[in-house]
Amino acid sequence: MKKEIKLNVAISILVVIAVMIATVIELVSSTNALKNSLATNYLENNYNYANKLAEGIQYVTRDFQKTIIGMAELSKSPHFDQNQLDILKKSENGHFNSIFITDEKGVIQLMSPEVIDFKERETPVIIQAGRKINPDVVEKSLTTKKPFISEPYITTSGTVLILITAPLLNESGIFEGMMVGTIYLEKENAIKTVISSNKYHDGSFVYAVDQNGRIICHPDTNKVYENVSGNSIVKTVRGGESGSKVTVEAGNEYFAGYYHIKTLGWGVVLLTPTSIIHEPLNNLVFKIITQSLLILLIILVVAMFLVKRLTNPLTRLAEYSERLITTNKLNHPNDELIINSNIYEINQLYRRMRIQLLRLNKEIQLDGLTGVANRKAFDIVINEWMEQKQPFSLVILDIDNFKQINDTYGHLVGDDVLKFLTSILISFSREGDLCFRYGGEEFGLLLREKEEEEARDIAEQFRVKIASTESPTGRPITVSLGLTTLQPNDDTPKVIIERADNALYQSKQAGKNRVTVYKQG
């Protein structure tokens, strides 16, 4: 059998499900909105900060060039020597790792410090005056005879550096060489200081690339000079574009902000792991769930209250109908159902059900032929009266020779005789009494509050009335009656009915057309 649940429970479950669905929808929409908002903010901020860093790099490189150009002007003095070059090196605030002067062919004439000894290399390298700079690196500077910032390159010593140059021109404007400043990209330098000016605690990092896609600055110095031209962001920034997007590097997803430095052809890239948004998203989820549980509890309490108010009339209707079915009692004064709901449908259902119950009550408690109470109604009433200890007398009567009437006049006349008897019997019952058809040609009277003598007088008057009144057969009929009264020791209707039946049987045996009161023994 299918398991049943009450309406208020079903509605409460639906309310809970509805709130949970609404919570899930809100959770999904809120997290998506926050995720998109955070992603947009990180992308915008990274772009803006990459722009700021690019401006910083432009500033320091211009400052480098101005410094080198200034040094070049000072070196025109006829008294300029190694000592003065060393003084210039000390005065330029550590912008350059070394400075030197070359001739028109790129051969070093003076340098500060005078000797650079790369002892930390596997193969020691010493750089000093008389050494020629890599021609591929300074060719443009030697050819154009203009200030120049070289591409990063690796020296024979294995050092990654860039050169900042300015031409040396004599008083006649003839090119005599270059003033050159070096920046070792693997060591601390001004470019790295600009990029590392902000300490990141969220996993973000910045790197810069040159026009060929080689890294010139990176938090991991081992990556300096690495060729990353195949990287999608690097390709974009080398193409002259600036912007932001989500990208994947080394299997990790990042919010990338990038900026192209037009004057240098370099690019700055700022990466922030996309996992940075997980914590605020988790906090939002926790907050929404916590708030939703509280709201769910409040809604559930309110809903249960309202649902109970709404479904209580329906519950009472269901219980009432079930009780009627199981007890076979209709319209008992103590079992009256009164419903006054604000819901139109419930009131309509109640009115319709009441009308139908009254109709059913009439149908199941009344005899279809005579219109008086039937055996079922009699059983209900006598049981109730005994439960209530209501004093009463019971008269059971039977039409004498009724089979002969049917045989002689036919069943239709027989039915008319039954109706005739019923109409007279009703006239002898008073308010509170019950007139009923017990079955066939047997009828009865339940006389409320009637003692034996008074009940016998009523039964006798009825017998006389029937015997003296013309029936549908064209002549009077007679009846035999048996009577008994409720006794203090009677515990079931059965014993009372049996006594009345025995008294009726005695009337029949004694010649019919008489009233017999049951006597013990």
Short mmCIF file of C-alpha atoms in Angstrom, two decimals:
data_model
loop_
_atom_site.label_atom_id
_atom_site.label_comp_id
_atom_site.label_asym_id
_atom_site.label_seq_id
_atom_site.Cartn_x
_atom_site.Cartn_y
_atom_site.Cartn_z
CA MET A 1 0.00 0.00 0.00
CA LYS A 2 1.29 3.42 -0.94
CA LYS A 3 2.43 5.40 2.10
CA GLU A 4 0.29 8.46 2.76
CA ILE A 5 1.32 11.77 4.30
CA LYS A 6 -0.78 14.57 5.69
CA LEU A 7 -1.45 17.69 3.62
CA ASN A 8 0.27 20.05 6.07
CA VAL A 9 3.39 17.86 6.00
CA ALA A 10 3.33 17.77 2.17
CA ILE A 11 2.97 21.56 1.96
CA SER A 12 5.75 22.06 4.52
CA ILE A 13 8.00 19.79 2.47
CA LEU A 14 7.15 21.78 -0.66
CA VAL A 15 7.97 25.02 1.17
CA VAL A 16 11.32 23.62 2.28
CA ILE A 17 12.09 22.40 -1.25
CA ALA A 18 11.07 25.78 -2.71
CA VAL A 19 13.30 27.66 -0.26
CA MET A 20 16.19 25.27 -0.91
CA ILE A 21 15.80 25.68 -4.68
CA ALA A 22 15.67 29.46 -4.26
CA THR A 23 18.79 29.27 -2.07
CA VAL A 24 20.64 27.19 -4.66
CA ILE A 25 19.61 29.61 -7.41
CA GLU A 26 20.70 32.59 -5.31
CA LEU A 27 23.94 30.78 -4.42
CA VAL A 28 24.74 30.02 -8.06
CA SER A 29 23.80 33.49 -9.31
CA SER A 30 25.60 35.27 -6.46
CA THR A 31 28.77 33.23 -6.79
CA ASN A 32 28.76 33.68 -10.56
CA ALA A 33 28.20 37.42 -10.16
CA LEU A 34 30.96 37.70 -7.55
CA LYS A 35 33.28 35.50 -9.60
CA ASN A 36 32.75 37.64 -12.69
CA SER A 37 33.12 40.83 -10.66
CA LEU A 38 36.34 39.66 -8.98
CA ALA A 39 37.74 38.42 -12.30
CA THR A 40 36.92 41.76 -13.93
CA ASN A 41 38.50 43.68 -11.04
CA TYR A 42 41.67 41.60 -11.06
CA LEU A 43 42.01 41.89 -14.83
CA GLU A 44 41.44 45.65 -14.71
CA ASN A 45 43.77 46.15 -11.74
CA ASN A 46 46.49 44.01 -13.29
CA TYR A 47 46.27 45.97 -16.53
CA ASN A 48 46.44 49.28 -14.68
CA TYR A 49 49.39 48.12 -12.58
CA ALA A 50 51.22 46.73 -15.63
CA ASN A 51 50.73 50.18 -17.21
CA LYS A 52 52.13 51.81 -14.08
CA LEU A 53 55.16 49.51 -14.07
CA ALA A 54 55.73 50.18 -17.77
CA GLU A 55 55.73 53.89 -17.05
CA GLY A 56 58.26 53.27 -14.28
CA ILE A 57 60.54 51.33 -16.64
CA GLN A 58 60.25 54.09 -19.24
CA TYR A 59 61.20 56.62 -16.62
CA VAL A 60 64.29 54.80 -15.36
CA THR A 61 65.51 53.96 -18.88
CA ARG A 62 65.15 57.63 -19.88
CA ASP A 63 67.03 58.51 -16.71
CA PHE A 64 69.74 55.99 -17.70
CA GLN A 65 70.07 57.59 -21.10
CA LYS A 66 70.21 61.10 -19.65
CA THR A 67 72.90 59.98 -17.22
CA ILE A 68 75.00 58.39 -19.98
CA ILE A 69 74.54 61.42 -22.24
CA GLY A 70 75.62 63.68 -19.36
CA MET A 71 78.69 61.51 -18.77
CA ALA A 72 79.50 61.65 -22.45
CA GLU A 73 79.46 65.45 -22.32
CA LEU A 74 81.73 65.48 -19.26
CA SER A 75 84.19 63.09 -20.90
CA LYS A 76 84.94 65.71 -23.63
CA SER A 77 87.17 67.52 -21.15
CA PRO A 78 90.87 67.23 -22.19
CA HIS A 79 91.70 66.38 -18.59
CA PHE A 80 89.22 63.49 -18.35
CA ASP A 81 90.95 60.33 -17.13
CA GLN A 82 90.39 57.08 -15.24
CA ASN A 83 90.10 58.87 -11.93
CA GLN A 84 87.33 61.11 -13.18
CA LEU A 85 85.53 58.12 -14.71
CA ASP A 86 85.65 56.39 -11.33
CA ILE A 87 84.21 59.51 -9.73
CA LEU A 88 81.36 59.51 -12.26
CA LYS A 89 80.70 55.82 -11.53
CA LYS A 90 80.41 56.52 -7.82
CA SER A 91 78.17 59.56 -8.37
CA GLU A 92 75.52 57.93 -10.55
CA ASN A 93 73.72 56.25 -7.60
CA GLY A 94 74.31 52.68 -8.66
CA HIS A 95 72.33 52.87 -11.89
CA PHE A 96 75.01 50.94 -13.75
CA ASN A 97 77.05 47.90 -12.85
CA SER A 98 79.92 49.35 -14.89
CA ILE A 99 80.65 52.21 -17.28
CA PHE A 100 83.29 52.46 -19.97
CA ILE A 101 84.44 54.51 -22.90
CA THR A 102 85.16 52.96 -26.32
CA ASP A 103 86.76 54.20 -29.46
CA GLU A 104 84.93 54.47 -32.77
CA LYS A 105 85.39 50.68 -33.31
CA GLY A 106 83.93 49.62 -29.94
CA VAL A 107 87.24 48.85 -28.24
CA ILE A 108 87.21 49.72 -24.52
CA GLN A 109 89.58 52.64 -23.69
CA LEU A 110 88.60 53.34 -20.08
CA MET A 111 86.26 51.50 -17.72
CA SER A 112 85.11 51.70 -14.13
CA PRO A 113 85.76 49.56 -12.33
CA GLU A 114 89.01 49.14 -14.18
CA VAL A 115 88.84 45.34 -14.04
CA ILE A 116 85.78 43.07 -13.84
CA ASP A 117 86.72 39.61 -12.67
CA PHE A 118 83.94 37.02 -13.01
CA LYS A 119 85.49 34.46 -10.66
CA GLU A 120 82.12 32.93 -9.88
CA ARG A 121 81.93 31.53 -13.39
CA GLU A 122 83.12 28.01 -14.19
CA THR A 123 85.68 29.58 -16.56
CA PRO A 124 87.02 32.79 -14.98
CA VAL A 125 86.71 35.83 -17.29
CA ILE A 126 88.47 39.18 -16.85
CA ILE A 127 87.21 42.27 -18.63
CA GLN A 128 89.37 45.37 -18.83
CA ALA A 129 90.50 48.14 -21.20
CA GLY A 130 91.53 46.97 -24.66
CA ARG A 131 88.68 44.45 -24.95
CA LYS A 132 86.27 44.92 -27.83
CA ILE A 133 82.53 44.89 -27.15
CA ASN A 134 80.46 42.35 -29.06
CA PRO A 135 80.02 44.12 -32.43
CA ASP A 136 76.56 42.63 -32.98
CA VAL A 137 75.33 44.37 -29.86
CA VAL A 138 76.75 47.88 -30.47
CA GLU A 139 76.63 47.86 -34.26
CA LYS A 140 73.52 50.04 -34.35
CA SER A 141 75.02 52.51 -31.92
CA LEU A 142 78.29 52.68 -33.87
CA THR A 143 76.41 53.05 -37.13
CA THR A 144 73.73 55.59 -36.15
CA LYS A 145 76.04 57.44 -33.74
CA LYS A 146 72.99 58.12 -31.54
CA PRO A 147 71.97 57.22 -27.97
CA PHE A 148 70.98 53.56 -27.88
CA ILE A 149 69.60 50.84 -25.54
CA SER A 150 70.75 47.42 -26.63
CA GLU A 151 68.92 44.15 -26.64
CA PRO A 152 69.77 41.82 -23.76
CA TYR A 153 72.69 39.54 -24.57
CA ILE A 154 75.01 37.10 -22.86
CA THR A 155 78.65 38.07 -22.66
CA THR A 156 81.53 35.63 -22.95
CA SER A 157 81.55 35.67 -19.17
CA GLY A 158 77.98 34.36 -19.19
CA THR A 159 76.50 37.56 -17.79
CA VAL A 160 73.14 38.72 -19.13
CA LEU A 161 73.15 42.48 -19.58
CA ILE A 162 71.96 45.40 -21.62
CA LEU A 163 73.97 48.42 -22.70
CA ILE A 164 72.92 52.06 -22.48
CA THR A 165 75.08 54.11 -24.91
CA ALA A 166 75.67 57.70 -25.92
CA PRO A 167 77.97 58.88 -28.79
CA LEU A 168 81.25 60.73 -28.08
CA LEU A 169 81.63 63.61 -30.53
CA ASN A 170 84.60 66.01 -30.61
CA GLU A 171 84.31 69.77 -31.02
CA SER A 172 84.09 69.27 -34.76
CA GLY A 173 81.22 66.78 -34.35
CA ILE A 174 83.35 63.85 -35.43
CA PHE A 175 82.36 60.49 -33.86
CA GLU A 176 85.18 59.26 -31.63
CA GLY A 177 83.47 56.45 -29.70
CA MET A 178 80.81 55.76 -27.11
CA MET A 179 80.05 56.26 -23.43
CA VAL A 180 78.51 52.96 -22.29
CA GLY A 181 76.68 51.91 -19.11
CA THR A 182 75.97 48.24 -18.33
CA ILE A 183 73.01 46.79 -16.43
CA TYR A 184 73.42 43.20 -15.24
CA LEU A 185 69.93 41.77 -15.51
CA GLU A 186 70.57 38.85 -13.16
CA LYS A 187 71.62 41.14 -10.33
CA GLU A 188 69.89 43.91 -8.48
CA ASN A 189 69.26 46.82 -10.82
CA ALA A 190 66.94 49.78 -11.27
CA ILE A 191 64.59 47.94 -13.66
CA LYS A 192 64.19 45.08 -11.22
CA THR A 193 63.65 47.58 -8.41
CA VAL A 194 60.76 49.16 -10.34
CA ILE A 195 59.11 45.81 -11.01
CA SER A 196 59.70 44.54 -7.47
CA SER A 197 58.55 47.75 -5.78
CA ASN A 198 55.43 45.95 -4.54
CA LYS A 199 55.65 42.74 -2.51
CA TYR A 200 52.90 40.32 -3.53
CA HIS A 201 51.32 37.98 -0.99
CA ASP A 202 48.70 36.45 -3.25
CA GLY A 203 50.96 34.53 -5.62
CA SER A 204 51.13 37.36 -8.18
CA PHE A 205 54.37 38.11 -10.01
CA VAL A 206 55.63 40.41 -12.75
CA TYR A 207 58.11 39.91 -15.52
CA ALA A 208 59.33 42.01 -18.44
CA VAL A 209 60.33 40.90 -21.93
CA ASP A 210 62.28 42.60 -24.68
CA GLN A 211 61.20 43.08 -28.28
CA ASN A 212 62.42 39.56 -29.18
CA GLY A 213 60.43 37.81 -26.41
CA ARG A 214 63.38 37.24 -24.05
CA ILE A 215 62.84 37.79 -20.34
CA ILE A 216 64.81 40.79 -19.07
CA CYS A 217 63.39 40.80 -15.54
CA HIS A 218 61.77 38.05 -13.49
CA PRO A 219 61.41 37.19 -9.76
CA ASP A 220 63.25 33.98 -10.59
CA THR A 221 66.64 35.20 -11.91
CA ASN A 222 67.22 31.77 -13.50
CA LYS A 223 64.56 32.69 -16.05
CA VAL A 224 66.31 35.87 -17.17
CA TYR A 225 67.17 35.73 -20.90
CA GLU A 226 64.79 32.78 -21.37
CA ASN A 227 63.02 32.92 -24.72
CA VAL A 228 59.26 33.00 -24.11
CA SER A 229 58.25 34.37 -27.50
CA GLY A 230 55.87 31.43 -27.95
CA ASN A 231 53.83 32.43 -24.91
CA SER A 232 50.38 33.73 -25.95
CA ILE A 233 50.58 36.83 -23.73
CA VAL A 234 54.12 37.59 -24.91
CA LYS A 235 53.02 37.21 -28.53
CA THR A 236 50.22 39.69 -27.87
CA VAL A 237 52.40 42.26 -26.12
CA ARG A 238 55.18 41.93 -28.73
CA GLY A 239 52.53 42.69 -31.32
CA GLY A 240 52.12 46.11 -29.71
CA GLU A 241 48.92 45.36 -27.77
CA SER A 242 48.12 46.17 -24.16
CA GLY A 243 45.24 44.76 -22.17
CA SER A 244 44.16 41.92 -19.87
CA LYS A 245 42.78 38.40 -20.13
CA VAL A 246 42.74 34.99 -18.46
CA THR A 247 45.65 32.85 -19.56
CA VAL A 248 47.31 29.55 -18.73
CA GLU A 249 51.03 29.27 -18.07
CA ALA A 250 52.82 26.11 -16.98
CA GLY A 251 49.47 24.44 -16.35
CA ASN A 252 48.24 27.21 -14.02
CA GLU A 253 45.49 29.71 -14.78
CA TYR A 254 46.17 33.40 -14.23
CA PHE A 255 44.56 36.82 -14.50
CA ALA A 256 47.02 38.56 -16.81
CA GLY A 257 47.53 42.30 -17.24
CA TYR A 258 50.06 43.30 -19.92
CA TYR A 259 51.39 46.52 -21.38
CA HIS A 260 53.53 47.27 -24.43
CA ILE A 261 56.26 49.93 -24.02
CA LYS A 262 56.32 51.54 -27.45
CA THR A 263 59.59 53.49 -26.96
CA LEU A 264 61.52 50.33 -26.10
CA GLY A 265 59.51 47.58 -27.76
CA TRP A 266 59.44 45.83 -24.39
CA GLY A 267 56.43 44.39 -22.57
CA VAL A 268 55.42 44.12 -18.92
CA VAL A 269 53.27 41.17 -17.78
CA LEU A 270 51.58 40.89 -14.37
CA LEU A 271 50.08 37.49 -13.47
CA THR A 272 47.74 36.68 -10.55
CA PRO A 273 46.55 33.08 -9.93
CA THR A 274 42.81 32.78 -10.58
CA SER A 275 42.63 30.69 -7.40
CA ILE A 276 42.89 33.99 -5.51
CA ILE A 277 39.11 34.38 -5.85
CA HIS A 278 38.35 31.03 -4.20
CA GLU A 279 38.53 32.39 -0.65
CA PRO A 280 36.02 35.25 -1.15
CA LEU A 281 33.79 32.87 -3.12
CA ASN A 282 33.92 30.31 -0.30
CA ASN A 283 33.18 33.07 2.22
CA LEU A 284 30.18 34.15 0.14
CA VAL A 285 28.90 30.57 -0.11
CA PHE A 286 29.24 30.14 3.66
CA LYS A 287 27.49 33.46 4.29
CA ILE A 288 24.61 32.68 1.92
CA ILE A 289 24.15 29.17 3.36
CA THR A 290 24.22 30.50 6.94
CA GLN A 291 21.75 33.26 6.18
CA SER A 292 19.57 30.91 4.14
CA LEU A 293 19.36 28.42 7.00
CA LEU A 294 18.15 31.17 9.31
CA ILE A 295 15.67 32.41 6.70
CA LEU A 296 14.60 28.82 6.02
CA LEU A 297 13.92 28.30 9.72
CA ILE A 298 11.87 31.50 9.93
CA ILE A 299 9.95 30.72 6.73
CA LEU A 300 9.36 27.15 7.90
CA VAL A 301 7.93 28.31 11.24
CA VAL A 302 5.70 30.90 9.54
CA ALA A 303 4.74 28.43 6.80
CA MET A 304 3.87 25.71 9.31
CA PHE A 305 1.67 28.18 11.18
CA LEU A 306 -0.08 29.31 8.00
CA VAL A 307 -0.28 25.78 6.61
CA LYS A 308 -1.85 24.58 9.83
CA ARG A 309 -4.39 27.39 9.63
CA LEU A 310 -5.15 26.57 6.01
CA THR A 311 -5.19 22.78 6.26
CA ASN A 312 -6.81 22.41 9.68
CA PRO A 313 -10.36 22.61 8.21
CA LEU A 314 -9.43 20.02 5.58
CA THR A 315 -7.88 17.81 8.26
CA ARG A 316 -11.03 18.08 10.36
CA LEU A 317 -13.16 17.23 7.33
CA ALA A 318 -11.00 14.18 6.59
CA GLU A 319 -11.04 13.01 10.22
CA TYR A 320 -14.78 13.62 10.46
CA SER A 321 -15.53 11.62 7.32
CA GLU A 322 -13.22 8.81 8.46
CA ARG A 323 -14.89 8.76 11.87
CA LEU A 324 -18.31 8.57 10.26
CA ILE A 325 -17.20 5.63 8.15
CA THR A 326 -15.62 3.71 11.02
CA THR A 327 -18.36 4.42 13.61
CA ASN A 328 -21.37 4.45 11.26
CA LYS A 329 -22.69 7.49 13.13
CA LEU A 330 -24.12 10.45 11.26
CA ASN A 331 -25.35 13.76 12.62
CA HIS A 332 -24.88 12.92 16.24
CA PRO A 333 -25.44 16.05 18.35
CA ASN A 334 -22.04 15.66 20.00
CA ASP A 335 -20.31 14.99 16.71
CA GLU A 336 -21.40 18.08 14.79
CA LEU A 337 -18.74 19.55 12.49
CA ILE A 338 -18.66 23.33 12.13
CA ILE A 339 -16.10 24.88 9.78
CA ASN A 340 -15.72 28.59 9.13
CA SER A 341 -12.63 29.14 6.97
CA ASN A 342 -11.41 32.21 5.08
CA ILE A 343 -10.63 30.01 2.10
CA TYR A 344 -13.43 29.94 -0.46
CA GLU A 345 -12.65 26.43 -1.74
CA ILE A 346 -12.62 24.96 1.79
CA ASN A 347 -15.98 26.53 2.64
CA GLN A 348 -17.42 25.24 -0.63
CA LEU A 349 -16.06 21.75 0.06
CA TYR A 350 -17.49 21.83 3.58
CA ARG A 351 -20.95 22.93 2.38
CA ARG A 352 -21.01 20.36 -0.41
CA MET A 353 -19.80 17.62 1.91
CA ARG A 354 -22.41 18.54 4.52
CA ILE A 355 -25.20 18.46 1.95
CA GLN A 356 -23.97 15.12 0.67
CA LEU A 357 -23.68 13.71 4.20
CA LEU A 358 -27.24 14.77 4.97
CA ARG A 359 -28.39 13.12 1.77
CA LEU A 360 -26.44 9.96 2.55
CA ASN A 361 -27.73 10.04 6.11
CA LYS A 362 -31.26 10.09 4.84
CA GLU A 363 -30.58 7.34 2.34
CA ILE A 364 -28.84 4.94 4.70
CA GLN A 365 -31.06 5.53 7.77
CA LEU A 366 -34.48 5.62 6.15
CA ASP A 367 -36.50 2.77 4.78
CA GLY A 368 -36.94 3.25 1.05
CA LEU A 369 -40.57 2.13 0.95
CA THR A 370 -42.13 3.60 4.08
CA GLY A 371 -39.83 6.56 4.76
CA VAL A 372 -39.33 5.71 8.46
CA ALA A 373 -36.01 4.79 10.08
CA ASN A 374 -34.52 1.47 9.01
CA ARG A 375 -32.83 -1.28 10.99
CA LYS A 376 -29.43 0.49 10.69
CA ALA A 377 -30.79 3.72 12.18
CA PHE A 378 -32.50 1.74 14.93
CA ASP A 379 -29.22 0.01 15.85
CA ILE A 380 -27.39 3.37 16.01
CA VAL A 381 -30.02 5.06 18.20
CA ILE A 382 -30.52 2.19 20.64
CA ASN A 383 -26.76 1.89 21.10
CA GLU A 384 -26.43 5.62 21.77
CA TRP A 385 -29.30 5.62 24.23
CA MET A 386 -27.76 2.75 26.15
CA GLU A 387 -24.35 4.44 26.19
CA GLN A 388 -26.03 7.59 27.54
CA LYS A 389 -28.13 5.51 30.01
CA GLN A 390 -31.24 7.07 28.52
CA PRO A 391 -34.46 5.42 29.87
CA PHE A 392 -36.69 4.01 27.10
CA SER A 393 -39.16 1.31 26.17
CA LEU A 394 -39.07 -0.81 23.01
CA VAL A 395 -42.17 -1.93 21.10
CA ILE A 396 -41.80 -4.44 18.25
CA LEU A 397 -44.89 -5.24 16.17
CA ASP A 398 -45.74 -7.53 13.29
CA ILE A 399 -48.67 -7.47 10.81
CA ASP A 400 -50.85 -10.53 11.33
CA ASN A 401 -51.22 -12.81 8.31
CA PHE A 402 -49.26 -10.49 6.02
CA LYS A 403 -48.30 -13.35 3.66
CA GLN A 404 -51.99 -14.00 3.09
CA ILE A 405 -52.51 -10.33 2.20
CA ASN A 406 -49.73 -10.54 -0.42
CA ASP A 407 -51.08 -13.79 -1.80
CA THR A 408 -54.63 -12.47 -1.96
CA TYR A 409 -54.18 -8.87 -3.10
CA GLY A 410 -50.68 -8.89 -4.59
CA HIS A 411 -47.40 -7.30 -3.50
CA LEU A 412 -48.37 -3.79 -4.61
CA VAL A 413 -51.31 -3.81 -2.22
CA GLY A 414 -49.02 -5.38 0.34
CA ASP A 415 -46.65 -2.41 -0.05
CA ASP A 416 -49.59 -0.01 0.38
CA VAL A 417 -50.52 -1.83 3.59
CA LEU A 418 -47.00 -1.30 4.92
CA LYS A 419 -47.22 2.42 4.10
CA PHE A 420 -50.67 2.61 5.70
CA LEU A 421 -49.37 1.05 8.91
CA THR A 422 -46.38 3.38 8.90
CA SER A 423 -48.52 6.52 8.70
CA ILE A 424 -50.56 5.46 11.77
CA LEU A 425 -47.42 4.37 13.67
CA ILE A 426 -45.83 7.78 13.09
CA SER A 427 -48.90 9.48 14.57
CA PHE A 428 -48.33 7.59 17.83
CA SER A 429 -44.66 8.62 18.17
CA ARG A 430 -43.68 11.89 19.85
CA GLU A 431 -40.65 14.17 19.55
CA GLY A 432 -37.58 12.22 20.65
CA ASP A 433 -39.13 8.85 19.84
CA LEU A 434 -37.99 6.67 16.92
CA CYS A 435 -40.41 4.96 14.55
CA PHE A 436 -38.65 2.28 12.46
CA ARG A 437 -39.11 -0.64 10.10
CA TYR A 438 -37.32 -3.64 11.54
CA GLY A 439 -37.63 -5.75 8.41
CA GLY A 440 -40.36 -7.20 6.17
CA GLU A 441 -43.72 -6.59 7.89
CA GLU A 442 -42.04 -5.99 11.28
CA PHE A 443 -41.94 -2.43 12.71
CA GLY A 444 -41.09 -0.87 16.03
CA LEU A 445 -41.16 2.15 18.33
CA LEU A 446 -38.39 3.38 20.61
CA LEU A 447 -40.16 5.43 23.23
CA ARG A 448 -37.82 7.86 25.05
CA GLU A 449 -38.43 8.40 28.78
CA LYS A 450 -41.46 6.05 28.73
CA GLU A 451 -42.03 3.62 31.60
CA GLU A 452 -43.63 0.24 31.04
CA GLU A 453 -47.26 1.24 31.80
CA GLU A 454 -47.20 4.36 29.66
CA ALA A 455 -45.54 2.47 26.82
CA ARG A 456 -48.20 -0.29 27.07
CA ASP A 457 -50.99 2.28 26.80
CA ILE A 458 -49.43 3.75 23.63
CA ALA A 459 -49.00 0.27 22.11
CA GLU A 460 -52.58 -0.69 22.95
CA GLN A 461 -54.00 2.51 21.49
CA PHE A 462 -52.06 1.88 18.32
CA ARG A 463 -53.31 -1.72 18.11
CA VAL A 464 -56.91 -0.59 18.53
CA LYS A 465 -56.49 2.16 15.92
CA ILE A 466 -55.12 -0.30 13.33
CA ALA A 467 -57.83 -2.86 14.05
CA SER A 468 -60.59 -0.28 13.60
CA THR A 469 -59.29 1.49 10.49
CA GLU A 470 -59.88 0.35 6.93
CA SER A 471 -56.63 -0.64 5.21
CA PRO A 472 -55.78 -0.65 1.47
CA THR A 473 -57.21 -4.18 1.34
CA GLY A 474 -60.69 -2.73 1.91
CA ARG A 475 -60.91 -4.04 5.46
CA PRO A 476 -58.96 -3.48 8.74
CA ILE A 477 -55.81 -5.43 9.51
CA THR A 478 -54.47 -6.51 12.90
CA VAL A 479 -51.03 -6.44 14.49
CA SER A 480 -49.32 -8.30 17.31
CA LEU A 481 -46.98 -6.35 19.62
CA GLY A 482 -44.24 -7.17 22.11
CA LEU A 483 -42.96 -4.64 24.67
CA THR A 484 -40.08 -4.37 27.11
CA THR A 485 -38.41 -1.57 29.11
CA LEU A 486 -34.70 -0.88 29.74
CA GLN A 487 -33.56 -2.54 32.97
CA PRO A 488 -30.62 -1.44 35.19
CA ASN A 489 -28.65 -4.61 34.49
CA ASP A 490 -29.06 -4.46 30.67
CA ASP A 491 -25.60 -4.19 29.12
CA THR A 492 -26.27 -4.61 25.37
CA PRO A 493 -29.14 -3.80 22.98
CA LYS A 494 -29.28 -7.49 22.09
CA VAL A 495 -30.87 -8.54 25.41
CA ILE A 496 -33.55 -5.85 25.13
CA ILE A 497 -34.38 -6.78 21.52
CA GLU A 498 -34.57 -10.48 22.46
CA ARG A 499 -37.05 -9.67 25.26
CA ALA A 500 -39.25 -7.63 22.89
CA ASP A 501 -39.10 -10.46 20.31
CA ASN A 502 -40.12 -13.00 22.95
CA ALA A 503 -43.07 -10.80 23.99
CA LEU A 504 -44.10 -10.48 20.30
CA TYR A 505 -43.86 -14.25 19.92
CA GLN A 506 -46.15 -14.66 22.94
CA SER A 507 -48.69 -12.32 21.34
CA LYS A 508 -48.65 -14.46 18.20
CA GLN A 509 -48.99 -17.64 20.20
CA ALA A 510 -51.85 -16.23 22.25
CA GLY A 511 -53.96 -15.58 19.15
CA LYS A 512 -52.49 -12.41 17.64
CA ASN A 513 -53.96 -8.89 17.67
CA ARG A 514 -52.73 -8.15 21.16
CA VAL A 515 -49.98 -6.43 23.20
CA THR A 516 -47.72 -8.53 25.41
CA VAL A 517 -45.34 -7.03 27.98
CA TYR A 518 -42.29 -9.18 28.58
CA LYS A 519 -42.28 -10.74 32.01
CA GLN A 520 -39.25 -12.47 33.51
CA GLY A 521 -39.62 -16.27 34.01
#
